[in-house]
Short mmCIF file of N, CA and C in Angstrom, two decimals:
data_model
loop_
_atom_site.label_atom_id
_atom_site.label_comp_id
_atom_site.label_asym_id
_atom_site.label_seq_id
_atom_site.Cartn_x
_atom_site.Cartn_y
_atom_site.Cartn_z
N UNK A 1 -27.99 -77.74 -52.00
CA UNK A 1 -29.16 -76.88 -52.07
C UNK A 1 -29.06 -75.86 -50.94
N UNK A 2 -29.17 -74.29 -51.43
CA UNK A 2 -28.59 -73.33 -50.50
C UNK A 2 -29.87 -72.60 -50.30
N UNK A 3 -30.79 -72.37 -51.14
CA UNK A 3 -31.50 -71.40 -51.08
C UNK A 3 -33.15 -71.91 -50.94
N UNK A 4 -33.75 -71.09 -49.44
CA UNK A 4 -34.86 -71.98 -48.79
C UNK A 4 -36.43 -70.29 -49.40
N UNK A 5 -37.11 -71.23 -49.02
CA UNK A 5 -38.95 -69.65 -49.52
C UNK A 5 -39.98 -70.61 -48.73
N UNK A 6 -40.80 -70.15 -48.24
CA UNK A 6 -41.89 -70.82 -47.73
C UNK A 6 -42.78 -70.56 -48.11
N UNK A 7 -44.06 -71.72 -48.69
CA UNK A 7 -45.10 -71.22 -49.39
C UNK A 7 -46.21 -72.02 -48.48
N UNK A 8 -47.35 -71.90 -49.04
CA UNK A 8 -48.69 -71.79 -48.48
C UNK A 8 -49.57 -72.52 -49.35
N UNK A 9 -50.40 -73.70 -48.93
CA UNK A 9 -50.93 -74.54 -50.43
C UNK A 9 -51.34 -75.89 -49.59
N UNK A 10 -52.13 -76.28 -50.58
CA UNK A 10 -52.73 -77.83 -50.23
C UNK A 10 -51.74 -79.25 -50.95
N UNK A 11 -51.68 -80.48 -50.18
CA UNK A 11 -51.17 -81.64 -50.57
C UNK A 11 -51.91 -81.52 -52.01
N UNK A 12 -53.47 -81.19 -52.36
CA UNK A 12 -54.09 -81.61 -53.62
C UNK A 12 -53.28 -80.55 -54.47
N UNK A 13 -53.04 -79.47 -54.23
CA UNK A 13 -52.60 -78.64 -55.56
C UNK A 13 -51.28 -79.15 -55.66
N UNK A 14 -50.51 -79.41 -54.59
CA UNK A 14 -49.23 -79.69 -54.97
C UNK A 14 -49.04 -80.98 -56.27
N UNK A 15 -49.81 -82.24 -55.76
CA UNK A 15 -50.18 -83.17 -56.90
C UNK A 15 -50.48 -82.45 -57.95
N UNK A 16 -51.74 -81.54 -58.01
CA UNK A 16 -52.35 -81.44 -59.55
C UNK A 16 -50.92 -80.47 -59.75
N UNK A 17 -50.18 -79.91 -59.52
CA UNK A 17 -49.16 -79.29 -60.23
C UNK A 17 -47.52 -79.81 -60.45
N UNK A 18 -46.89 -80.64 -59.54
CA UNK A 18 -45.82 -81.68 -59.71
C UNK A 18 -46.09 -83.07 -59.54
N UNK A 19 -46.84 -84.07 -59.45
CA UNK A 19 -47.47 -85.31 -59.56
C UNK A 19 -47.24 -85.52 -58.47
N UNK A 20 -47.05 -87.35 -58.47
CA UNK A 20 -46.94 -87.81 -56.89
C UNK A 20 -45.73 -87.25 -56.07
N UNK A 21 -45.55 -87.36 -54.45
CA UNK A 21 -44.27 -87.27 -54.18
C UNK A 21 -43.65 -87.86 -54.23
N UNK A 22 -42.24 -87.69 -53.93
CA UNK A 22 -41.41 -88.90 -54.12
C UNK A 22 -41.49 -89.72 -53.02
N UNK A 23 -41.51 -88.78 -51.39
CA UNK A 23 -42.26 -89.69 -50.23
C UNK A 23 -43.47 -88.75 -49.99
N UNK A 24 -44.07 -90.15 -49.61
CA UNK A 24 -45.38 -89.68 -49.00
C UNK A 24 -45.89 -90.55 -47.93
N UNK A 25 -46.69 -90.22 -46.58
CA UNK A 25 -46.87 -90.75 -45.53
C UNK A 25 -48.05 -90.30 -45.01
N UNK A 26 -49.37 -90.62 -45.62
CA UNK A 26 -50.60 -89.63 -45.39
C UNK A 26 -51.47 -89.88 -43.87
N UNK A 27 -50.81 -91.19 -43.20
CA UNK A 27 -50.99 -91.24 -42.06
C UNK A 27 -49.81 -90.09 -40.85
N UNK A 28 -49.05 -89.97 -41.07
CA UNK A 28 -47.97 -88.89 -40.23
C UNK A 28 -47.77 -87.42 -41.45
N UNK A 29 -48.48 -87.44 -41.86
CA UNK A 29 -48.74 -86.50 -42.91
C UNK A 29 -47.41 -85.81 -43.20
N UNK A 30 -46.66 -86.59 -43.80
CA UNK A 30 -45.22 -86.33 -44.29
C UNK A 30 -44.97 -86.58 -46.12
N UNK A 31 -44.70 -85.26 -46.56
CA UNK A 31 -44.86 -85.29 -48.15
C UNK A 31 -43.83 -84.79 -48.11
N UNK A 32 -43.22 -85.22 -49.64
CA UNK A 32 -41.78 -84.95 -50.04
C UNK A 32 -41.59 -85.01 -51.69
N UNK A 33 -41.86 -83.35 -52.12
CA UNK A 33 -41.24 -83.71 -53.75
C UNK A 33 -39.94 -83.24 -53.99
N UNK A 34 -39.78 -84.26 -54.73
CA UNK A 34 -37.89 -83.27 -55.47
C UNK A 34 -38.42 -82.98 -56.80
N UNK A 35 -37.82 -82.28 -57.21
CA UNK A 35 -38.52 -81.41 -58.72
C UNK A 35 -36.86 -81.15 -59.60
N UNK A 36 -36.89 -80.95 -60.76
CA UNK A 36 -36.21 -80.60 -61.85
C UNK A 36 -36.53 -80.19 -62.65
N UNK A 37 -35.87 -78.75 -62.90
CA UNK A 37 -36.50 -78.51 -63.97
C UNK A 37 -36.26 -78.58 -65.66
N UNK A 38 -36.56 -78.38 -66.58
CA UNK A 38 -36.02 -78.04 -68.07
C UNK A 38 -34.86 -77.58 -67.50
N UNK A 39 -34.50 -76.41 -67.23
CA UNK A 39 -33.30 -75.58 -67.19
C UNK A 39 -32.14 -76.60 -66.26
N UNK A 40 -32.54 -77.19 -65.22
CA UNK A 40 -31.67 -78.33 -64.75
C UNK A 40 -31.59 -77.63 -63.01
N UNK A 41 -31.91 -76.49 -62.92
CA UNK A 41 -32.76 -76.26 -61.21
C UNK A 41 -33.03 -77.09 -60.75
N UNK A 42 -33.19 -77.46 -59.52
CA UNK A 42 -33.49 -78.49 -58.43
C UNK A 42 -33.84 -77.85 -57.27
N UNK A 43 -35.34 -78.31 -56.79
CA UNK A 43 -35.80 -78.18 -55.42
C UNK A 43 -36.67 -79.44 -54.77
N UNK A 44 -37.05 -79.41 -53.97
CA UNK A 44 -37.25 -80.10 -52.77
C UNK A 44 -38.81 -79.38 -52.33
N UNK A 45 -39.49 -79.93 -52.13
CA UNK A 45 -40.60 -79.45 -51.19
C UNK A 45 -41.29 -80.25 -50.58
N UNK A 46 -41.09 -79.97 -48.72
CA UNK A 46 -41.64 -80.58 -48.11
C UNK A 46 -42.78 -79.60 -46.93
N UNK A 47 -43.15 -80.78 -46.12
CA UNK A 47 -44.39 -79.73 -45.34
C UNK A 47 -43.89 -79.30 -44.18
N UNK A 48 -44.09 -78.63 -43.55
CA UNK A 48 -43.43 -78.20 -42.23
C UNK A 48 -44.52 -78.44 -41.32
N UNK A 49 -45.94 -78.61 -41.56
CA UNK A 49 -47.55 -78.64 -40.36
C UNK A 49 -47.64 -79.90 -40.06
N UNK A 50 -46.89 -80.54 -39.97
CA UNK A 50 -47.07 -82.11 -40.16
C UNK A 50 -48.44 -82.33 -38.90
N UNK A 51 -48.43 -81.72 -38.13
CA UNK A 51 -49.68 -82.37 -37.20
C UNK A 51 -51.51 -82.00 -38.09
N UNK A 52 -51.08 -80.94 -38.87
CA UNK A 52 -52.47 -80.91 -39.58
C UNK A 52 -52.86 -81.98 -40.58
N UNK A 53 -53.89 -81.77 -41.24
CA UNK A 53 -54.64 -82.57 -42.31
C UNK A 53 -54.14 -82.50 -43.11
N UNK A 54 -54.06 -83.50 -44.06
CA UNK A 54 -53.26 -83.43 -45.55
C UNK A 54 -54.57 -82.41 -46.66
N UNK A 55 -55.44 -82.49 -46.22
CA UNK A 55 -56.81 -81.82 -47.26
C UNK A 55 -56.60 -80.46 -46.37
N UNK A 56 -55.72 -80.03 -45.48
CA UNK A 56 -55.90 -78.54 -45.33
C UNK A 56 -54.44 -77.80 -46.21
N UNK A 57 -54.84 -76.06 -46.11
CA UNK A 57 -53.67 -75.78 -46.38
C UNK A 57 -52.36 -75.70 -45.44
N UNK A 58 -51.58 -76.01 -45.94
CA UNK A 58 -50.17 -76.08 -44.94
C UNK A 58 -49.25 -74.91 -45.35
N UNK A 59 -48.15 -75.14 -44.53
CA UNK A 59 -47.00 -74.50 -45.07
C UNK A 59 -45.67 -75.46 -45.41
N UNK A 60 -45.22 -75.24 -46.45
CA UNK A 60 -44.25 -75.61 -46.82
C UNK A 60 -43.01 -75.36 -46.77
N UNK A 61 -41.63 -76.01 -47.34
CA UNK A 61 -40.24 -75.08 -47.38
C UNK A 61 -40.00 -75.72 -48.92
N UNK A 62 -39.63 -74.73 -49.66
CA UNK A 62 -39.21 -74.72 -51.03
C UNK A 62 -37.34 -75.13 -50.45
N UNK A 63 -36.84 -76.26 -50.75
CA UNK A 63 -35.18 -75.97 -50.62
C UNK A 63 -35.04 -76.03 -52.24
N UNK A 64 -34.21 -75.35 -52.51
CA UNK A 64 -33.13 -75.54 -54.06
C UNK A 64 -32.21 -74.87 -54.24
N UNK A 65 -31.54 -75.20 -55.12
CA UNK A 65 -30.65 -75.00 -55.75
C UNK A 65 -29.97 -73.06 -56.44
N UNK A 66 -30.94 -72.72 -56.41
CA UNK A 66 -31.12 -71.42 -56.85
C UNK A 66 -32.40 -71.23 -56.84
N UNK A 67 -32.03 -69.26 -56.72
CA UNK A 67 -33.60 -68.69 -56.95
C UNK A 67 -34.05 -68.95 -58.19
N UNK A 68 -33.64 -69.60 -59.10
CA UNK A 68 -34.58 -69.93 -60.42
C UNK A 68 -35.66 -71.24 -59.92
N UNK A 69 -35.58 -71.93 -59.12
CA UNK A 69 -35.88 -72.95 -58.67
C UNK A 69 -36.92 -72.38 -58.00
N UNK A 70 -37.13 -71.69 -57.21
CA UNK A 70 -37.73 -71.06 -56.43
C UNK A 70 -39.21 -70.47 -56.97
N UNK A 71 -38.28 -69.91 -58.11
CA UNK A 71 -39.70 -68.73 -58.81
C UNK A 71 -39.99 -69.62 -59.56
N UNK A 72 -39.60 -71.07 -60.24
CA UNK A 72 -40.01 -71.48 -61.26
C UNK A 72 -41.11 -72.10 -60.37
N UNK A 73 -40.87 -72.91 -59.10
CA UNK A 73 -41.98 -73.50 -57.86
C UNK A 73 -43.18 -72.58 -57.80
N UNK A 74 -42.68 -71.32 -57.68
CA UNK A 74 -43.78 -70.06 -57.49
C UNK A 74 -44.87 -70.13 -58.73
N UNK A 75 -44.32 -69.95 -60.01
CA UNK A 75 -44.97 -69.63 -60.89
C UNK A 75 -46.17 -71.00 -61.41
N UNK A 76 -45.75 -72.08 -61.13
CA UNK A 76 -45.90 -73.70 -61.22
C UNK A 76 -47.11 -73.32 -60.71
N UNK A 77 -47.06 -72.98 -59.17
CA UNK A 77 -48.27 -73.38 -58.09
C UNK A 77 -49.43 -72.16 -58.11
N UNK A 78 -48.49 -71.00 -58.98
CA UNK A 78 -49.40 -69.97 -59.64
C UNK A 78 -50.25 -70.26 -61.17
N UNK A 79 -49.55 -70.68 -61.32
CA UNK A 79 -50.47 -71.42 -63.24
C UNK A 79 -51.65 -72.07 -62.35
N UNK A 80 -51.39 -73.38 -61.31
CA UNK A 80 -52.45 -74.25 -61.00
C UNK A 80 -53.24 -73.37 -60.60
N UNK A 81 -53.51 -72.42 -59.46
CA UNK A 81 -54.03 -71.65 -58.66
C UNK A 81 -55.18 -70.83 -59.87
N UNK A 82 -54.35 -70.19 -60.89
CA UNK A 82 -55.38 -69.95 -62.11
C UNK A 82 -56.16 -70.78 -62.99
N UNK A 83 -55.79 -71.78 -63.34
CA UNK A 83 -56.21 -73.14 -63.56
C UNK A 83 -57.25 -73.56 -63.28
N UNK A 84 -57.63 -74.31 -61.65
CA UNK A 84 -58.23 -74.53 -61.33
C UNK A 84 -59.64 -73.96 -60.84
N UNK A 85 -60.68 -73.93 -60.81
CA UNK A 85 -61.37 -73.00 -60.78
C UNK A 85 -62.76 -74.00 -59.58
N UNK A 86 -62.04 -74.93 -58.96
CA UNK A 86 -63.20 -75.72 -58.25
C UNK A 86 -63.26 -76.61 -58.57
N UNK A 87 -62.88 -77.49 -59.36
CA UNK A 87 -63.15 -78.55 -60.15
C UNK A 87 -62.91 -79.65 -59.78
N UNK A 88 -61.55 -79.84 -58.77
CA UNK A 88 -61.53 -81.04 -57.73
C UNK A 88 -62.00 -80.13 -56.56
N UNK A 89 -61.84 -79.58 -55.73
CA UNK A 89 -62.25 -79.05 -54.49
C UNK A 89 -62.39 -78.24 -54.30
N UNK A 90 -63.63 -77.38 -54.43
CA UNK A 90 -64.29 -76.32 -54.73
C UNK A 90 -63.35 -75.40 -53.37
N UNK A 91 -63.15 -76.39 -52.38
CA UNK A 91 -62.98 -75.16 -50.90
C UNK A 91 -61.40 -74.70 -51.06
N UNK A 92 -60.45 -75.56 -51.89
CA UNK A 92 -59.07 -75.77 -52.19
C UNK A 92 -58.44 -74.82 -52.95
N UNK A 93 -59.48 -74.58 -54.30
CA UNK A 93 -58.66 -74.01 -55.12
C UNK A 93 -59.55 -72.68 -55.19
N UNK A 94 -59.13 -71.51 -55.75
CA UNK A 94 -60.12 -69.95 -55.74
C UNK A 94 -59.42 -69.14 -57.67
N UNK A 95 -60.37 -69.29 -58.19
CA UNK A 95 -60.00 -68.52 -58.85
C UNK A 95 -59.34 -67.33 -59.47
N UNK A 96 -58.08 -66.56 -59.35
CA UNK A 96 -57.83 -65.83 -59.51
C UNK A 96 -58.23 -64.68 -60.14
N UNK A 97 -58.63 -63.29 -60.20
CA UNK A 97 -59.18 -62.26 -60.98
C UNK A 97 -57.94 -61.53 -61.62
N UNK A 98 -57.65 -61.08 -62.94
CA UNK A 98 -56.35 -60.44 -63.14
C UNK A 98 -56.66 -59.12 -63.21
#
């Protein structure tokens, strides 16, 4: 895995949009998904804020395989972001306007 993006997002959206992680450590607030996609892309996303709250937003590092991996992560955490409209955590998620 060569190619790194850093994104911006909550532990909850990351669940409501790739399920559990594969690790998770909500006391040292250490999350870890590996992802695959249809197309056969592979990334990784873990948190980089580890001293903050798991209910705040953090920052992340997207690692994968290619930029398809990347934008497919992007677009994923962009569907939820429109999606959601408050419904688990009103302060979490914001509705998008197009």
């Amino acid at each position: 895995m060569s190619q790194r993006a850093e994104i911006t997002t909550t532990v909850a959206m990351l669940v409501s949009v790739f399920g559990e992680p594969l690790h998770a450590d909500s006391e040292a607030n250490m999350y870890e998904w590996s992802i695959e996609f249809p197309d056969g892309a592979k990334a990784l996303i873990r948190n980089l804020d580890k001293q903050d709250s798991a209910g705040r937003v953090q920052r992340w590092e997207i690692i994968s395989d290619s930029d398809s991996a990347i934008e497919q992560c992007n677009e994923k955490l962009d569907e939820g972001k429109n999606y959601y409209e408050g419904t688990l955590h009103p302060e979490l998620f914001i509705k998008r306007k197009k």
